[in-house]
Amino acid sequence: TMIRGSTAGRGGILASAVFAGMLLGGVFSGIICDRAGRKSTLAVALGIGTAANILTAASIDFFSLSAVRFVAGIAIGATEPPLFSLVTELSPSKYRGLLVTLV
């Protein structure tokens, strides 16, 4: 099987776990932002992402590493929409395009 198989198969599963989490985080963060607000959603997502990345170092096997990377992906996906919205709203119009590009 791929889980017990090659290193390339495991790497693919890890990468897929992160991107699948980013998809879910991005899709549902808009709903969460509407209910809880952009700033609080961004703060919670950053906290979850920080905790998930720390737990990555403590993973004891491939399954736990994949699960933690999935949670980190959710946090990454959930930070992007409110971050872009806040930068767009708070930046001066003269530098708005540059700042959104840099973020």
Tab-separated table of C-alpha atoms in Angstrom:
chain	number	residue	atom	x	y	z
A	1	THR	CA	0.000	0.000	0.000
A	2	MET	CA	1.047	3.619	-0.347
A	3	ILE	CA	1.088	4.278	3.380
A	4	ARG	CA	3.586	1.488	4.011
A	5	GLY	CA	5.155	1.839	0.602
A	6	SER	CA	7.541	4.257	-0.999
A	7	THR	CA	8.723	7.593	0.275
A	8	ALA	CA	7.212	9.264	-2.802
A	9	GLY	CA	3.790	7.854	-1.929
A	10	ARG	CA	4.044	9.137	1.606
A	11	GLY	CA	5.172	12.545	0.397
A	12	GLY	CA	2.180	12.698	-1.902
A	13	ILE	CA	-0.192	11.877	0.925
A	14	LEU	CA	1.360	14.560	3.163
A	15	ALA	CA	1.137	17.192	0.424
A	16	SER	CA	-2.438	16.183	-0.349
A	17	ALA	CA	-3.381	16.420	3.321
A	18	VAL	CA	-2.168	20.028	3.492
A	19	PHE	CA	-3.916	21.066	0.279
A	20	ALA	CA	-7.162	19.298	1.206
A	21	GLY	CA	-7.104	21.154	4.520
A	22	MET	CA	-6.460	24.453	2.744
A	23	LEU	CA	-9.476	23.811	0.523
A	24	LEU	CA	-11.758	23.207	3.493
A	25	GLY	CA	-10.349	26.122	5.456
A	26	GLY	CA	-10.776	28.507	2.548
A	27	VAL	CA	-14.318	27.394	1.797
A	28	PHE	CA	-15.606	27.620	5.354
A	29	SER	CA	-13.665	30.664	6.554
A	30	GLY	CA	-16.029	33.013	4.712
A	31	ILE	CA	-18.986	31.650	6.654
A	32	ILE	CA	-17.042	31.870	9.903
A	33	CYS	CA	-15.893	35.428	9.118
A	34	ASP	CA	-19.507	36.502	8.564
A	35	ARG	CA	-20.531	35.146	11.950
A	36	ALA	CA	-17.488	35.830	14.136
A	37	GLY	CA	-15.734	38.692	12.345
A	38	ARG	CA	-12.571	38.823	10.277
A	39	LYS	CA	-10.131	39.756	13.017
A	40	SER	CA	-11.230	37.061	15.441
A	41	THR	CA	-11.330	34.430	12.676
A	42	LEU	CA	-7.821	35.397	11.623
A	43	ALA	CA	-6.547	35.280	15.220
A	44	VAL	CA	-8.084	31.860	15.903
A	45	ALA	CA	-6.819	30.437	12.598
A	46	LEU	CA	-3.309	31.700	13.317
A	47	GLY	CA	-3.437	30.128	16.782
A	48	ILE	CA	-4.621	26.798	15.410
A	49	GLY	CA	-1.948	26.927	12.711
A	50	THR	CA	0.760	27.636	15.261
A	51	ALA	CA	-0.380	24.772	17.482
A	52	ALA	CA	-0.633	22.388	14.518
A	53	ASN	CA	2.853	23.260	13.329
A	54	ILE	CA	4.271	22.703	16.802
A	55	LEU	CA	2.453	19.366	17.011
A	56	THR	CA	4.008	18.397	13.689
A	57	ALA	CA	7.319	18.099	15.499
A	58	ALA	CA	5.725	15.829	18.111
A	59	SER	CA	4.123	13.433	15.625
A	60	ILE	CA	4.924	9.837	16.457
A	61	ASP	CA	3.869	8.138	13.225
A	62	PHE	CA	2.837	8.820	9.657
A	63	PHE	CA	-0.905	8.894	10.408
A	64	SER	CA	-0.577	11.488	13.182
A	65	LEU	CA	1.739	13.592	11.003
A	66	SER	CA	-0.800	13.500	8.155
A	67	ALA	CA	-3.650	14.448	10.489
A	68	VAL	CA	-1.740	17.352	12.007
A	69	ARG	CA	-0.706	18.583	8.548
A	70	PHE	CA	-4.383	18.432	7.513
A	71	VAL	CA	-5.307	20.646	10.490
A	72	ALA	CA	-2.439	23.002	9.611
A	73	GLY	CA	-3.812	23.177	6.072
A	74	ILE	CA	-7.245	24.126	7.407
A	75	ALA	CA	-5.620	26.940	9.376
A	76	ILE	CA	-3.632	28.136	6.361
A	77	GLY	CA	-6.739	28.138	4.186
A	78	ALA	CA	-8.752	29.936	6.856
A	79	THR	CA	-6.205	32.751	7.234
A	80	GLU	CA	-6.066	33.798	3.592
A	81	PRO	CA	-9.559	35.277	2.938
A	82	PRO	CA	-9.755	37.468	6.067
A	83	LEU	CA	-6.137	38.524	5.643
A	84	PHE	CA	-6.675	39.724	2.077
A	85	SER	CA	-9.902	41.473	3.089
A	86	LEU	CA	-8.279	43.265	6.006
A	87	VAL	CA	-5.277	44.369	3.942
A	88	THR	CA	-7.605	45.657	1.226
A	89	GLU	CA	-9.735	47.580	3.709
A	90	LEU	CA	-6.973	49.020	5.857
A	91	SER	CA	-4.300	49.940	3.305
A	92	PRO	CA	-4.170	53.358	1.641
A	93	SER	CA	-5.510	53.310	-1.907
A	94	LYS	CA	-2.157	54.461	-3.303
A	95	TYR	CA	-0.375	51.317	-2.012
A	96	ARG	CA	-3.293	48.864	-1.931
A	97	GLY	CA	-2.284	46.821	-4.977
A	98	LEU	CA	1.315	46.518	-3.793
A	99	LEU	CA	0.345	45.519	-0.263
A	100	VAL	CA	-2.182	42.912	-1.382
A	101	THR	CA	0.460	41.474	-3.728
A	102	LEU	CA	3.033	41.293	-0.933
A	103	VAL	CA	0.618	39.535	1.398
